[in-house]
Amino acid sequence: MPWSPSSASWARNNLKKYYPLFAGAFFFVLGGTVLGFSLIYGLTDWFSFNPAQIGSFMALGQVAFFLGCTLYHKLGSHVHPIKTFSVSSALVFIAALLLSLVRFQYVTYAAYWMIMLSTGFFWPPVTAWFTGGLDNLELNRTLSVYNRSWMAANIIGPLIAGNLYRWNSGAPLILANLSYLMVCVCIAVVRHQQKPKVALPLKPGTGEAGPTPIEEEKPEIIRELDKKLDSYRYRAWVGVFGSAMFLGALLNIMPLHIRDGLGYSESTAGIILFFRCVASFGSFTILAKFSSWHFKGYWFILVQSSLLVTALLLLIAGNSLPIIAIIVVLFGFFDALSYNNSIFYSGATGKSSKKNMAVQEIIIGSGLASGTAMGGFLYQHFSISGMGLGLILFLSAILTIFIIIARKEKASAPRSSPASS
């Protein structure tokens, strides 16, 4: 279903207030992407880590992110979002500065884990800040702009990091520090904009529940959708866990395979990952134009099947760089669909937006940690094909669950139900 004139008018009039926050998301991802990409090679060159050790190191970083999201879920939902992501952005900048200035193994551990822990306090309140109180069409449009803003940083991050690392191994860390500093500047702008509006009961951006236009005009539709919303949200979370596992293996192990396994440079690995993010950017752009996939059970099956096919290609890729490039591009496109499912259904109710976003980030962090640790171990002992086989088995299990749920829904739901899949 295409966008209606009223939705387009809402976007023109209301999205501008979130641009400083979206800019902050851009710089946060740029800093994290450059930092993570350079550390994959830095840990090898500075401390002689093998792939399994790198996988473990990155996985522990995701555990720290998991802990940050969990703490926010338990404690942070009672704090104003601006205060939470203001403090977290400052802590990330300080830790990144320490990491770039001191080249000792244990300092690198502590600084990176502090960055990841603080990151867990950044994303849930940021997404909760602008998703609360929006109807489904407004939410879809806003998420598309938001997703493309941080994905733009993912596009250029590996490309810049790969070339900078070839020039000087410390240069990417300087860029990461500058990026995190810009995050602090953007958050300061957000705080300044909100000062005169603190007492105003604005629904968009509060992260709180409130009746949306759809609820006011069509309460019977909303009641019908609410009955099934938990099912859609849980499926989206299971799906994003699987795609996050794939992403963890791809981001943290594939660059090593490209350089140390295939003999190409760091900049080549950066170019390959660049195309992944271009594909994701295109995927988010397409999703902005349609809403026909909302509350459709077959959509989960389609996305999961596509990820499974991509993993099958990884099984046969071996040392072929063209096939690896195709895999990375396909994954970038389908991973964006999976992530968009998760963030859309986490915010679609307008209820418990902060907690839903925290749970989503916890699940993503768990998936990234699992995929990174599993990918590093399997690659170390069974090469790239073993890593592909591990992903195939896990993604197949998720697909089977989605098919079973969809069949049960089709058998039990009335044909006239607008929420049926």
Tab-separated table of C-alpha atoms in Angstrom:
chain	number	residue	atom	x	y	z
A	1	MET	CA	0.000	0.000	0.000
A	2	PRO	CA	1.525	3.362	-1.011
A	3	TRP	CA	1.845	6.322	1.272
A	4	SER	CA	-1.215	8.498	1.691
A	5	PRO	CA	-1.093	12.315	1.292
A	6	SER	CA	-1.782	12.770	4.993
A	7	SER	CA	1.175	10.570	5.914
A	8	ALA	CA	3.464	12.452	3.535
A	9	SER	CA	2.284	15.748	5.012
A	10	TRP	CA	2.990	14.483	8.535
A	11	ALA	CA	6.504	13.477	7.504
A	12	ARG	CA	7.294	16.886	6.014
A	13	ASN	CA	6.052	18.717	9.083
A	14	ASN	CA	7.438	16.516	11.860
A	15	LEU	CA	10.555	14.671	10.723
A	16	LYS	CA	12.753	17.789	10.773
A	17	LYS	CA	12.676	17.903	14.573
A	18	TYR	CA	14.459	14.536	14.657
A	19	TYR	CA	17.246	15.392	12.208
A	20	PRO	CA	19.826	16.234	14.940
A	21	LEU	CA	19.087	12.884	16.595
A	22	PHE	CA	19.385	11.063	13.267
A	23	ALA	CA	22.693	12.861	12.657
A	24	GLY	CA	23.856	11.641	16.064
A	25	ALA	CA	22.901	8.082	15.061
A	26	PHE	CA	24.935	8.520	11.849
A	27	PHE	CA	28.085	9.560	13.699
A	28	PHE	CA	27.606	6.905	16.400
A	29	VAL	CA	27.474	4.140	13.795
A	30	LEU	CA	30.357	5.677	11.856
A	31	GLY	CA	32.516	5.616	14.990
A	32	GLY	CA	31.497	2.077	15.881
A	33	THR	CA	31.948	0.744	12.347
A	34	VAL	CA	35.397	2.279	11.916
A	35	LEU	CA	36.443	1.125	15.388
A	36	GLY	CA	35.191	-2.429	14.982
A	37	PHE	CA	36.665	-2.839	11.494
A	38	SER	CA	40.099	-1.586	12.545
A	39	LEU	CA	40.140	-3.722	15.708
A	40	ILE	CA	39.648	-6.910	13.665
A	41	TYR	CA	43.017	-6.295	12.058
A	42	GLY	CA	44.552	-4.457	15.008
A	43	LEU	CA	44.087	-7.380	17.379
A	44	THR	CA	45.830	-9.599	14.832
A	45	ASP	CA	48.695	-7.213	14.138
A	46	TRP	CA	49.171	-5.760	17.648
A	47	PHE	CA	48.557	-8.814	19.832
A	48	SER	CA	48.815	-11.775	17.354
A	49	PHE	CA	45.219	-12.911	17.884
A	50	ASN	CA	43.909	-15.830	15.798
A	51	PRO	CA	40.362	-15.872	14.345
A	52	ALA	CA	38.913	-17.780	17.315
A	53	GLN	CA	40.416	-15.262	19.751
A	54	ILE	CA	39.090	-12.346	17.722
A	55	GLY	CA	35.669	-13.980	17.658
A	56	SER	CA	35.758	-14.393	21.428
A	57	PHE	CA	36.915	-10.809	21.975
A	58	MET	CA	34.161	-9.362	19.780
A	59	ALA	CA	31.602	-11.720	21.305
A	60	LEU	CA	32.492	-10.500	24.801
A	61	GLY	CA	32.004	-6.976	23.499
A	62	GLN	CA	28.491	-7.958	22.440
A	63	VAL	CA	27.947	-9.461	25.901
A	64	ALA	CA	28.829	-6.047	27.342
A	65	PHE	CA	26.310	-4.510	24.944
A	66	PHE	CA	23.765	-7.092	26.094
A	67	LEU	CA	24.406	-6.110	29.720
A	68	GLY	CA	24.014	-2.419	28.870
A	69	CYS	CA	20.669	-3.030	27.179
A	70	THR	CA	19.543	-5.233	30.062
A	71	LEU	CA	20.429	-2.582	32.632
A	72	TYR	CA	18.546	-0.005	30.590
A	73	HIS	CA	15.567	-2.335	30.390
A	74	LYS	CA	15.566	-2.720	34.184
A	75	LEU	CA	16.510	0.803	35.246
A	76	GLY	CA	16.732	3.197	32.332
A	77	SER	CA	13.088	3.090	31.315
A	78	HIS	CA	12.344	5.235	34.375
A	79	VAL	CA	14.814	7.926	33.248
A	80	HIS	CA	14.163	10.538	30.571
A	81	PRO	CA	15.624	9.244	27.254
A	82	ILE	CA	17.623	12.424	26.636
A	83	LYS	CA	19.501	12.023	29.919
A	84	THR	CA	20.287	8.392	29.150
A	85	PHE	CA	21.683	8.770	25.639
A	86	SER	CA	23.492	11.987	26.644
A	87	VAL	CA	25.472	10.195	29.359
A	88	SER	CA	26.122	7.125	27.195
A	89	SER	CA	27.482	9.184	24.278
A	90	ALA	CA	29.893	10.987	26.625
A	91	LEU	CA	31.134	7.690	28.111
A	92	VAL	CA	31.675	6.208	24.654
A	93	PHE	CA	33.777	9.202	23.613
A	94	ILE	CA	35.945	8.974	26.756
A	95	ALA	CA	36.490	5.221	26.367
A	96	ALA	CA	37.322	5.540	22.657
A	97	LEU	CA	39.836	8.267	23.467
A	98	LEU	CA	41.504	5.998	26.026
A	99	LEU	CA	41.607	3.115	23.543
A	100	SER	CA	43.347	5.251	20.919
A	101	LEU	CA	45.924	6.717	23.330
A	102	VAL	CA	47.025	3.563	25.197
A	103	ARG	CA	48.184	0.472	23.269
A	104	PHE	CA	48.099	-2.182	25.998
A	105	GLN	CA	46.101	-5.381	25.703
A	106	TYR	CA	44.114	-5.079	28.937
A	107	VAL	CA	43.419	-1.389	28.360
A	108	THR	CA	42.102	-2.309	24.911
A	109	TYR	CA	39.820	-4.893	26.518
A	110	ALA	CA	38.489	-2.515	29.159
A	111	ALA	CA	38.012	0.456	26.822
A	112	TYR	CA	36.231	-1.578	24.135
A	113	TRP	CA	33.928	-3.254	26.624
A	114	MET	CA	33.109	0.117	28.176
A	115	ILE	CA	32.217	1.383	24.705
A	116	MET	CA	29.929	-1.579	24.111
A	117	LEU	CA	28.354	-1.347	27.573
A	118	SER	CA	27.614	2.353	27.043
A	119	THR	CA	26.298	1.617	23.557
A	120	GLY	CA	23.655	-0.535	25.222
A	121	PHE	CA	22.406	2.618	26.949
A	122	PHE	CA	22.318	4.587	23.701
A	123	TRP	CA	20.175	2.800	21.116
A	124	PRO	CA	17.055	1.788	23.110
A	125	PRO	CA	16.237	5.337	24.318
A	126	VAL	CA	17.124	6.825	20.927
A	127	THR	CA	14.635	4.607	19.101
A	128	ALA	CA	12.040	4.996	21.850
A	129	TRP	CA	12.417	8.771	21.644
A	130	PHE	CA	10.903	9.145	18.179
A	131	THR	CA	8.751	6.010	17.775
A	132	GLY	CA	6.241	6.616	20.564
A	133	GLY	CA	2.754	7.786	19.645
A	134	LEU	CA	3.011	7.205	15.869
A	135	ASP	CA	0.511	5.246	13.839
A	136	ASN	CA	1.824	2.447	11.631
A	137	LEU	CA	2.240	4.516	8.470
A	138	GLU	CA	4.000	7.357	10.286
A	139	LEU	CA	6.197	4.838	12.081
A	140	ASN	CA	7.156	3.140	8.821
A	141	ARG	CA	8.137	6.457	7.233
A	142	THR	CA	10.102	7.670	10.261
A	143	LEU	CA	11.946	4.374	10.651
A	144	SER	CA	12.946	4.479	6.995
A	145	VAL	CA	14.603	7.895	7.392
A	146	TYR	CA	16.231	6.823	10.666
A	147	ASN	CA	17.498	3.515	9.268
A	148	ARG	CA	18.938	5.172	6.193
A	149	SER	CA	20.705	7.787	8.320
A	150	TRP	CA	22.739	5.284	10.333
A	151	MET	CA	23.110	2.917	7.381
A	152	ALA	CA	24.769	5.741	5.434
A	153	ALA	CA	27.519	5.609	8.062
A	154	ASN	CA	27.787	1.856	7.617
A	155	ILE	CA	28.211	2.412	3.884
A	156	ILE	CA	31.252	4.641	4.153
A	157	GLY	CA	32.683	3.270	7.430
A	158	PRO	CA	34.416	0.069	6.203
A	159	LEU	CA	35.609	1.803	3.043
A	160	ILE	CA	37.275	4.615	4.996
A	161	ALA	CA	38.573	2.319	7.735
A	162	GLY	CA	40.179	-0.117	5.296
A	163	ASN	CA	42.093	2.615	3.485
A	164	LEU	CA	43.069	4.422	6.676
A	165	TYR	CA	44.355	1.227	8.261
A	166	ARG	CA	46.583	0.525	5.267
A	167	TRP	CA	48.046	4.008	5.672
A	168	ASN	CA	48.377	3.962	9.472
A	169	SER	CA	46.893	1.476	11.936
A	170	GLY	CA	46.096	4.250	14.431
A	171	ALA	CA	44.310	6.546	11.964
A	172	PRO	CA	40.901	4.787	12.134
A	173	LEU	CA	40.902	5.213	15.928
A	174	ILE	CA	41.338	8.978	15.517
A	175	LEU	CA	38.391	9.068	13.114
A	176	ALA	CA	36.309	7.037	15.585
A	177	ASN	CA	37.077	9.583	18.307
A	178	LEU	CA	36.050	12.478	16.078
A	179	SER	CA	32.826	10.674	15.209
A	180	TYR	CA	31.937	10.077	18.851
A	181	LEU	CA	32.716	13.728	19.589
A	182	MET	CA	30.216	14.721	16.888
A	183	VAL	CA	27.640	12.476	18.569
A	184	CYS	CA	28.034	14.550	21.742
A	185	VAL	CA	27.539	17.730	19.704
A	186	CYS	CA	24.370	16.380	18.062
A	187	ILE	CA	22.943	15.278	21.415
A	188	ALA	CA	23.659	18.752	22.821
A	189	VAL	CA	21.573	20.185	19.960
A	190	VAL	CA	18.755	17.753	20.793
A	191	ARG	CA	18.851	18.803	24.442
A	192	HIS	CA	18.743	22.470	23.452
A	193	GLN	CA	15.753	21.927	21.173
A	194	GLN	CA	13.776	20.131	23.864
A	195	LYS	CA	14.236	22.649	26.692
A	196	PRO	CA	11.221	24.829	25.854
A	197	LYS	CA	9.114	21.749	25.104
A	198	VAL	CA	9.561	19.730	28.282
A	199	ALA	CA	6.112	20.541	29.639
A	200	LEU	CA	4.273	20.031	26.349
A	201	PRO	CA	2.333	16.756	26.010
A	202	LEU	CA	3.739	15.843	22.610
A	203	LYS	CA	3.076	12.259	21.585
A	204	PRO	CA	5.729	11.888	18.855
A	205	GLY	CA	9.119	11.412	20.466
A	206	THR	CA	8.001	10.920	24.050
A	207	GLY	CA	8.373	7.174	23.948
A	208	GLU	CA	5.131	6.899	25.928
A	209	ALA	CA	1.843	5.264	25.085
A	210	GLY	CA	-0.947	7.358	23.675
A	211	PRO	CA	-3.902	7.075	21.305
A	212	THR	CA	-2.931	7.368	17.653
A	213	PRO	CA	-5.147	8.619	14.801
A	214	ILE	CA	-5.922	5.026	13.861
A	215	GLU	CA	-6.987	4.227	17.417
A	216	GLU	CA	-9.340	7.211	17.434
A	217	GLU	CA	-10.894	6.496	14.035
A	218	LYS	CA	-10.928	2.696	13.866
A	219	PRO	CA	-10.828	1.190	17.366
A	220	GLU	CA	-12.197	-2.141	16.140
A	221	ILE	CA	-9.222	-2.616	13.788
A	222	ILE	CA	-6.758	-1.738	16.519
A	223	ARG	CA	-8.366	-4.202	18.920
A	224	GLU	CA	-8.106	-6.937	16.304
A	225	LEU	CA	-4.464	-6.160	15.560
A	226	ASP	CA	-3.554	-5.982	19.254
A	227	LYS	CA	-4.661	-9.598	19.708
A	228	LYS	CA	-1.958	-10.748	17.310
A	229	LEU	CA	0.685	-8.110	17.868
A	230	ASP	CA	2.630	-10.150	20.408
A	231	SER	CA	2.932	-12.988	17.903
A	232	TYR	CA	4.295	-10.675	15.197
A	233	ARG	CA	6.707	-8.990	17.598
A	234	TYR	CA	8.073	-12.279	18.928
A	235	ARG	CA	8.569	-13.611	15.407
A	236	ALA	CA	10.370	-10.422	14.443
A	237	TRP	CA	12.663	-10.776	17.450
A	238	VAL	CA	13.432	-14.431	16.679
A	239	GLY	CA	14.144	-13.493	13.065
A	240	VAL	CA	16.446	-10.610	13.970
A	241	PHE	CA	18.349	-12.889	16.361
A	242	GLY	CA	19.101	-15.201	13.430
A	243	SER	CA	20.131	-12.391	11.104
A	244	ALA	CA	22.252	-10.871	13.898
A	245	MET	CA	24.096	-14.183	14.235
A	246	PHE	CA	24.799	-14.101	10.506
A	247	LEU	CA	25.896	-10.456	10.760
A	248	GLY	CA	28.260	-11.156	13.659
A	249	ALA	CA	30.015	-13.886	11.690
A	250	LEU	CA	30.111	-11.785	8.540
A	251	LEU	CA	31.410	-8.551	10.068
A	252	ASN	CA	34.011	-10.001	12.407
A	253	ILE	CA	35.291	-13.080	10.562
A	254	MET	CA	34.854	-12.352	6.845
A	255	PRO	CA	37.407	-9.471	6.787
A	256	LEU	CA	39.997	-11.882	8.208
A	257	HIS	CA	39.135	-14.476	5.572
A	258	ILE	CA	39.476	-11.890	2.807
A	259	ARG	CA	42.900	-10.727	4.011
A	260	ASP	CA	44.536	-13.735	5.655
A	261	GLY	CA	42.674	-16.509	3.807
A	262	LEU	CA	42.447	-15.062	0.297
A	263	GLY	CA	45.429	-12.707	0.372
A	264	TYR	CA	43.602	-9.458	-0.428
A	265	SER	CA	44.142	-6.125	1.330
A	266	GLU	CA	42.172	-4.492	4.150
A	267	SER	CA	40.800	-1.963	1.664
A	268	THR	CA	39.380	-4.815	-0.451
A	269	ALA	CA	37.539	-6.116	2.607
A	270	GLY	CA	36.257	-2.594	3.208
A	271	ILE	CA	34.951	-2.383	-0.358
A	272	ILE	CA	33.137	-5.714	-0.001
A	273	LEU	CA	31.437	-4.573	3.212
A	274	PHE	CA	30.666	-1.238	1.544
A	275	PHE	CA	28.416	-3.031	-0.939
A	276	ARG	CA	26.628	-4.823	1.906
A	277	CYS	CA	25.607	-1.492	3.365
A	278	VAL	CA	24.604	-0.070	-0.018
A	279	ALA	CA	22.258	-3.047	-0.380
A	280	SER	CA	20.817	-2.432	3.102
A	281	PHE	CA	20.324	1.253	2.317
A	282	GLY	CA	18.396	0.302	-0.815
A	283	SER	CA	16.310	-2.163	1.170
A	284	PHE	CA	15.320	0.489	3.733
A	285	THR	CA	14.435	2.875	0.898
A	286	ILE	CA	12.125	0.335	-0.738
A	287	LEU	CA	10.402	-0.445	2.559
A	288	ALA	CA	9.562	3.255	2.954
A	289	LYS	CA	7.336	3.097	-0.129
A	290	PHE	CA	5.120	0.205	0.923
A	291	SER	CA	3.185	-0.961	3.942
A	292	SER	CA	1.565	-4.062	2.429
A	293	TRP	CA	3.990	-6.249	4.393
A	294	HIS	CA	2.604	-5.035	7.733
A	295	PHE	CA	1.081	-7.844	9.826
A	296	LYS	CA	1.608	-10.535	7.196
A	297	GLY	CA	2.914	-13.890	8.406
A	298	TYR	CA	4.256	-14.881	4.994
A	299	TRP	CA	6.681	-11.923	5.121
A	300	PHE	CA	8.657	-13.546	7.957
A	301	ILE	CA	8.926	-16.762	5.941
A	302	LEU	CA	10.070	-14.892	2.836
A	303	VAL	CA	12.781	-12.953	4.688
A	304	GLN	CA	14.021	-16.006	6.581
A	305	SER	CA	14.104	-18.132	3.421
A	306	SER	CA	16.186	-15.467	1.692
A	307	LEU	CA	18.715	-15.423	4.547
A	308	LEU	CA	18.891	-19.226	4.427
A	309	VAL	CA	19.649	-19.196	0.687
A	310	THR	CA	22.416	-16.668	1.352
A	311	ALA	CA	23.913	-18.982	3.987
A	312	LEU	CA	23.781	-21.860	1.497
A	313	LEU	CA	25.909	-19.788	-0.860
A	314	LEU	CA	28.382	-19.249	1.962
A	315	LEU	CA	28.718	-23.019	2.276
A	316	ILE	CA	29.988	-23.284	-1.300
A	317	ALA	CA	31.841	-19.954	-1.512
A	318	GLY	CA	35.284	-21.246	-0.524
A	319	ASN	CA	38.008	-18.954	-1.853
A	320	SER	CA	35.945	-17.271	-4.554
A	321	LEU	CA	35.904	-13.518	-3.910
A	322	PRO	CA	33.103	-12.844	-6.474
A	323	ILE	CA	30.799	-15.329	-4.707
A	324	ILE	CA	31.686	-13.822	-1.338
A	325	ALA	CA	30.834	-10.368	-2.716
A	326	ILE	CA	27.451	-11.659	-3.927
A	327	ILE	CA	26.795	-13.225	-0.517
A	328	VAL	CA	27.617	-9.990	1.289
A	329	VAL	CA	25.329	-7.944	-0.986
A	330	LEU	CA	22.412	-10.370	-0.687
A	331	PHE	CA	22.814	-10.540	3.057
A	332	GLY	CA	22.870	-6.741	3.309
A	333	PHE	CA	19.530	-6.522	1.515
A	334	PHE	CA	17.780	-9.273	3.480
A	335	ASP	CA	19.301	-8.351	6.837
A	336	ALA	CA	17.762	-4.883	6.507
A	337	LEU	CA	14.346	-6.502	5.999
A	338	SER	CA	14.809	-8.569	9.152
A	339	TYR	CA	15.973	-5.610	11.232
A	340	ASN	CA	13.135	-3.444	9.935
A	341	ASN	CA	10.636	-6.121	10.994
A	342	SER	CA	12.045	-6.058	14.510
A	343	ILE	CA	12.110	-2.308	15.007
A	344	PHE	CA	8.688	-1.825	13.379
A	345	TYR	CA	6.889	-4.395	15.505
A	346	SER	CA	8.728	-3.210	18.619
A	347	GLY	CA	7.204	0.243	18.162
A	348	ALA	CA	3.947	-0.514	16.371
A	349	THR	CA	1.760	-0.687	19.496
A	350	GLY	CA	2.657	2.684	20.982
A	351	LYS	CA	2.843	0.801	24.302
A	352	SER	CA	6.003	0.066	26.319
A	353	SER	CA	8.102	1.543	23.554
A	354	LYS	CA	11.186	1.970	25.742
A	355	LYS	CA	11.112	-1.609	27.018
A	356	ASN	CA	10.412	-3.084	23.592
A	357	MET	CA	13.369	-1.239	22.088
A	358	ALA	CA	15.590	-2.391	24.946
A	359	VAL	CA	14.510	-6.012	24.483
A	360	GLN	CA	15.133	-5.725	20.752
A	361	GLU	CA	18.686	-4.476	21.309
A	362	ILE	CA	19.282	-7.226	23.892
A	363	ILE	CA	18.243	-9.819	21.316
A	364	ILE	CA	20.398	-8.267	18.601
A	365	GLY	CA	23.380	-8.111	20.945
A	366	SER	CA	22.884	-11.756	21.910
A	367	GLY	CA	22.709	-12.759	18.261
A	368	LEU	CA	25.831	-10.795	17.355
A	369	ALA	CA	27.745	-12.336	20.265
A	370	SER	CA	26.611	-15.864	19.389
A	371	GLY	CA	27.349	-15.457	15.689
A	372	THR	CA	30.754	-13.902	16.296
A	373	ALA	CA	31.866	-16.583	18.765
A	374	MET	CA	30.435	-19.419	16.670
A	375	GLY	CA	31.812	-17.970	13.442
A	376	GLY	CA	35.301	-17.532	14.874
A	377	PHE	CA	35.386	-21.072	16.250
A	378	LEU	CA	34.022	-22.735	13.104
A	379	TYR	CA	36.260	-20.702	10.823
A	380	GLN	CA	39.316	-21.526	12.909
A	381	HIS	CA	38.650	-25.282	12.760
A	382	PHE	CA	36.516	-25.857	9.629
A	383	SER	CA	37.167	-22.844	7.353
A	384	ILE	CA	34.501	-20.621	5.792
A	385	SER	CA	32.333	-23.594	4.706
A	386	GLY	CA	32.023	-24.793	8.303
A	387	MET	CA	30.838	-21.342	9.334
A	388	GLY	CA	28.237	-21.444	6.549
A	389	LEU	CA	26.978	-24.864	7.664
A	390	GLY	CA	26.528	-23.665	11.239
A	391	LEU	CA	24.430	-20.719	10.050
A	392	ILE	CA	22.355	-22.949	7.767
A	393	LEU	CA	21.356	-25.249	10.625
A	394	PHE	CA	20.296	-22.384	12.863
A	395	LEU	CA	18.430	-20.413	10.185
A	396	SER	CA	16.614	-23.586	9.085
A	397	ALA	CA	15.296	-24.077	12.611
A	398	ILE	CA	13.930	-20.528	12.682
A	399	LEU	CA	12.304	-20.953	9.262
A	400	THR	CA	10.600	-24.142	10.443
A	401	ILE	CA	9.131	-22.281	13.426
A	402	PHE	CA	7.797	-19.510	11.180
A	403	ILE	CA	6.157	-21.995	8.810
A	404	ILE	CA	4.444	-23.835	11.674
A	405	ILE	CA	3.103	-20.583	13.169
A	406	ALA	CA	1.879	-19.333	9.775
A	407	ARG	CA	-0.007	-22.557	9.114
A	408	LYS	CA	-1.676	-22.427	12.511
A	409	GLU	CA	-2.717	-18.814	11.919
A	410	LYS	CA	-4.090	-19.606	8.496
A	411	ALA	CA	-6.142	-22.470	9.913
A	412	SER	CA	-7.572	-20.490	12.845
A	413	ALA	CA	-7.972	-16.896	11.592
A	414	PRO	CA	-11.242	-15.739	9.928
A	415	ARG	CA	-10.749	-14.997	6.239
A	416	SER	CA	-12.137	-11.486	6.701
A	417	SER	CA	-9.719	-10.589	9.494
A	418	PRO	CA	-7.514	-7.637	8.559
A	419	ALA	CA	-4.791	-9.046	10.790
A	420	SER	CA	-4.687	-12.488	9.234
A	421	SER	CA	-1.512	-13.599	7.564
